[in-house]
Amino acid sequence: QVQLVESGGDLVQPGGSLRLSCAASGSILRIYTMGWYRQAPGKQRELVATITSDSRTTYADSVKGRFTISRDNAKKSVFLQMNSLKPEDTAVYSCNAYIDTIVETYIYYWGKGTLVTVSP
């Protein structure tokens, strides 16, 4: 009954910026840590960034200084601001979260992803 839906993926040029959004819906009581993964063609899934319920953040070394993760608890959303994009950032980006519902506690959920393509 919980769904995470990403949006904002697009084709952008190197050096450009893009903002990804992910909204959670359903019978949600509380959202704990949220994050973003990405998977490029032929590569393994990679953790890009995480943000805790009190807004503590972590980033993969490959995106530090370029990407910023944030959240809006009222909107049950997590965002990923991506600046200075590089071709190697091309991937399907998916959001994830640990969520309490009426029937379960601290269950991991993730969305289907949104495609980001960085190309000249």
PDB file of C-alpha atoms in Angstrom:
ATOM      1  CA  GLN A   1       0.000   0.000   0.000  1.00  0.00           C
ATOM      2  CA  VAL A   2       3.076   2.247   0.008  1.00  0.00           C
ATOM      3  CA  GLN A   3       4.301   3.615  -3.277  1.00  0.00           C
ATOM      4  CA  LEU A   4       7.362   5.681  -4.175  1.00  0.00           C
ATOM      5  CA  VAL A   5       7.229   7.484  -7.497  1.00  0.00           C
ATOM      6  CA  GLU A   6      10.193   9.320  -8.995  1.00  0.00           C
ATOM      7  CA  SER A   7      10.085  12.158 -11.490  1.00  0.00           C
ATOM      8  CA  GLY A   8      12.405  14.673 -13.105  1.00  0.00           C
ATOM      9  CA  GLY A   9      14.653  12.474 -15.205  1.00  0.00           C
ATOM     10  CA  ASP A  10      15.602  13.944 -18.560  1.00  0.00           C
ATOM     11  CA  LEU A  11      18.268  14.333 -21.213  1.00  0.00           C
ATOM     12  CA  VAL A  12      20.759  17.052 -20.238  1.00  0.00           C
ATOM     13  CA  GLN A  13      24.102  18.287 -21.517  1.00  0.00           C
ATOM     14  CA  PRO A  14      27.345  17.859 -19.558  1.00  0.00           C
ATOM     15  CA  GLY A  15      27.665  20.626 -16.990  1.00  0.00           C
ATOM     16  CA  GLY A  16      23.926  20.999 -16.748  1.00  0.00           C
ATOM     17  CA  SER A  17      21.630  20.581 -13.777  1.00  0.00           C
ATOM     18  CA  LEU A  18      18.614  18.482 -12.987  1.00  0.00           C
ATOM     19  CA  ARG A  19      16.395  18.012  -9.961  1.00  0.00           C
ATOM     20  CA  LEU A  20      14.847  14.652  -9.214  1.00  0.00           C
ATOM     21  CA  SER A  21      11.812  14.246  -7.003  1.00  0.00           C
ATOM     22  CA  CYS A  22      10.304  11.264  -5.243  1.00  0.00           C
ATOM     23  CA  ALA A  23       6.952  11.270  -3.509  1.00  0.00           C
ATOM     24  CA  ALA A  24       5.758   8.593  -1.118  1.00  0.00           C
ATOM     25  CA  SER A  25       2.088   7.782  -0.794  1.00  0.00           C
ATOM     26  CA  GLY A  26      -0.091   5.351   1.097  1.00  0.00           C
ATOM     27  CA  SER A  27      -0.968   4.700   4.710  1.00  0.00           C
ATOM     28  CA  ILE A  28       2.309   6.072   6.030  1.00  0.00           C
ATOM     29  CA  LEU A  29       2.858   6.788   9.697  1.00  0.00           C
ATOM     30  CA  ARG A  30       6.531   7.775   9.567  1.00  0.00           C
ATOM     31  CA  ILE A  31       9.381   7.933   7.096  1.00  0.00           C
ATOM     32  CA  TYR A  32      12.900   7.335   8.348  1.00  0.00           C
ATOM     33  CA  THR A  33      16.019   7.418   6.188  1.00  0.00           C
ATOM     34  CA  MET A  34      15.446   8.111   2.495  1.00  0.00           C
ATOM     35  CA  GLY A  35      17.921   7.892  -0.329  1.00  0.00           C
ATOM     36  CA  TRP A  36      18.742   7.619  -3.987  1.00  0.00           C
ATOM     37  CA  TYR A  37      20.331   4.767  -5.895  1.00  0.00           C
ATOM     38  CA  ARG A  38      21.402   4.708  -9.501  1.00  0.00           C
ATOM     39  CA  GLN A  39      22.192   1.998 -11.989  1.00  0.00           C
ATOM     40  CA  ALA A  40      24.001   2.640 -15.243  1.00  0.00           C
ATOM     41  CA  PRO A  41      23.924   0.218 -18.168  1.00  0.00           C
ATOM     42  CA  GLY A  42      26.288  -2.664 -17.535  1.00  0.00           C
ATOM     43  CA  LYS A  43      27.049  -1.538 -13.989  1.00  0.00           C
ATOM     44  CA  GLN A  44      25.879  -2.544 -10.540  1.00  0.00           C
ATOM     45  CA  ARG A  45      23.394  -0.539  -8.546  1.00  0.00           C
ATOM     46  CA  GLU A  46      25.133   2.260  -6.631  1.00  0.00           C
ATOM     47  CA  LEU A  47      24.045   4.190  -3.555  1.00  0.00           C
ATOM     48  CA  VAL A  48      24.214   7.879  -4.429  1.00  0.00           C
ATOM     49  CA  ALA A  49      22.992   9.671  -1.318  1.00  0.00           C
ATOM     50  CA  THR A  50      20.976   9.237   1.859  1.00  0.00           C
ATOM     51  CA  ILE A  51      19.204  11.577   4.238  1.00  0.00           C
ATOM     52  CA  THR A  52      17.945  10.744   7.710  1.00  0.00           C
ATOM     53  CA  SER A  53      14.737  11.945   9.302  1.00  0.00           C
ATOM     54  CA  ASP A  54      16.693  14.742  10.997  1.00  0.00           C
ATOM     55  CA  SER A  55      18.382  15.686   7.699  1.00  0.00           C
ATOM     56  CA  ARG A  56      21.806  14.141   8.197  1.00  0.00           C
ATOM     57  CA  THR A  57      23.221  13.324   4.768  1.00  0.00           C
ATOM     58  CA  THR A  58      25.734  11.034   3.124  1.00  0.00           C
ATOM     59  CA  TYR A  59      27.036  10.996  -0.443  1.00  0.00           C
ATOM     60  CA  ALA A  60      28.986   8.736  -2.713  1.00  0.00           C
ATOM     61  CA  ASP A  61      32.459  10.110  -3.367  1.00  0.00           C
ATOM     62  CA  SER A  62      31.666  10.366  -7.058  1.00  0.00           C
ATOM     63  CA  VAL A  63      28.919  12.950  -6.470  1.00  0.00           C
ATOM     64  CA  LYS A  64      30.193  14.923  -3.472  1.00  0.00           C
ATOM     65  CA  GLY A  65      30.148  18.641  -4.125  1.00  0.00           C
ATOM     66  CA  ARG A  66      27.849  18.236  -7.111  1.00  0.00           C
ATOM     67  CA  PHE A  67      24.693  16.570  -5.786  1.00  0.00           C
ATOM     68  CA  THR A  68      22.507  17.612  -2.863  1.00  0.00           C
ATOM     69  CA  ILE A  69      19.852  15.444  -1.261  1.00  0.00           C
ATOM     70  CA  SER A  70      16.979  17.022   0.653  1.00  0.00           C
ATOM     71  CA  ARG A  71      13.548  16.101   1.945  1.00  0.00           C
ATOM     72  CA  ASP A  72      10.175  17.614   2.710  1.00  0.00           C
ATOM     73  CA  ASN A  73       8.530  15.628   5.470  1.00  0.00           C
ATOM     74  CA  ALA A  74       5.181  17.383   5.077  1.00  0.00           C
ATOM     75  CA  LYS A  75       5.087  16.338   1.426  1.00  0.00           C
ATOM     76  CA  LYS A  76       6.595  12.901   2.129  1.00  0.00           C
ATOM     77  CA  SER A  77       9.161  13.613  -0.545  1.00  0.00           C
ATOM     78  CA  VAL A  78      12.877  13.371  -1.162  1.00  0.00           C
ATOM     79  CA  PHE A  79      14.806  15.315  -3.779  1.00  0.00           C
ATOM     80  CA  LEU A  80      18.156  15.092  -5.503  1.00  0.00           C
ATOM     81  CA  GLN A  81      19.604  18.287  -6.933  1.00  0.00           C
ATOM     82  CA  MET A  82      22.246  17.356  -9.479  1.00  0.00           C
ATOM     83  CA  ASN A  83      24.674  20.000 -10.700  1.00  0.00           C
ATOM     84  CA  SER A  84      27.724  19.866 -12.953  1.00  0.00           C
ATOM     85  CA  LEU A  85      26.426  16.684 -14.501  1.00  0.00           C
ATOM     86  CA  LYS A  86      28.847  14.363 -16.245  1.00  0.00           C
ATOM     87  CA  PRO A  87      28.227  11.647 -18.835  1.00  0.00           C
ATOM     88  CA  GLU A  88      29.122   9.056 -16.197  1.00  0.00           C
ATOM     89  CA  ASP A  89      26.106  10.220 -14.180  1.00  0.00           C
ATOM     90  CA  THR A  90      23.865   8.661 -16.815  1.00  0.00           C
ATOM     91  CA  ALA A  91      21.721   6.057 -15.071  1.00  0.00           C
ATOM     92  CA  VAL A  92      18.298   5.128 -13.856  1.00  0.00           C
ATOM     93  CA  TYR A  93      17.858   6.840 -10.502  1.00  0.00           C
ATOM     94  CA  SER A  94      15.526   5.304  -7.943  1.00  0.00           C
ATOM     95  CA  CYS A  95      14.514   6.537  -4.527  1.00  0.00           C
ATOM     96  CA  ASN A  96      14.175   4.431  -1.420  1.00  0.00           C
ATOM     97  CA  ALA A  97      12.940   4.792   2.124  1.00  0.00           C
ATOM     98  CA  TYR A  98      12.377   3.020   5.400  1.00  0.00           C
ATOM     99  CA  ILE A  99       8.749   3.514   6.379  1.00  0.00           C
ATOM    100  CA  ASP A 100       6.353   2.736   9.202  1.00  0.00           C
ATOM    101  CA  THR A 101       2.776   1.938   8.220  1.00  0.00           C
ATOM    102  CA  ILE A 102      -0.290   0.958  10.210  1.00  0.00           C
ATOM    103  CA  VAL A 103       0.514  -2.733   9.809  1.00  0.00           C
ATOM    104  CA  GLU A 104       4.324  -2.800   9.574  1.00  0.00           C
ATOM    105  CA  THR A 105       7.317  -0.965  11.005  1.00  0.00           C
ATOM    106  CA  TYR A 106      10.625   0.039   9.428  1.00  0.00           C
ATOM    107  CA  ILE A 107      10.029  -1.615   6.063  1.00  0.00           C
ATOM    108  CA  TYR A 108      12.259  -0.820   3.081  1.00  0.00           C
ATOM    109  CA  TYR A 109      10.601   0.492  -0.076  1.00  0.00           C
ATOM    110  CA  TRP A 110      11.921   1.721  -3.390  1.00  0.00           C
ATOM    111  CA  GLY A 111      10.528   3.103  -6.600  1.00  0.00           C
ATOM    112  CA  LYS A 112      10.901   2.010 -10.194  1.00  0.00           C
ATOM    113  CA  GLY A 113      13.247   4.843 -11.132  1.00  0.00           C
ATOM    114  CA  THR A 114      13.605   7.745 -13.521  1.00  0.00           C
ATOM    115  CA  LEU A 115      16.128   7.919 -16.352  1.00  0.00           C
ATOM    116  CA  VAL A 116      18.831  10.580 -16.395  1.00  0.00           C
ATOM    117  CA  THR A 117      20.885  10.844 -19.560  1.00  0.00           C
ATOM    118  CA  VAL A 118      23.862  13.205 -19.728  1.00  0.00           C
ATOM    119  CA  SER A 119      25.107  13.597 -23.272  1.00  0.00           C
ATOM    120  CA  PRO A 120      26.358  16.373 -25.587  1.00  0.00           C
TER     121      PRO A 120
END
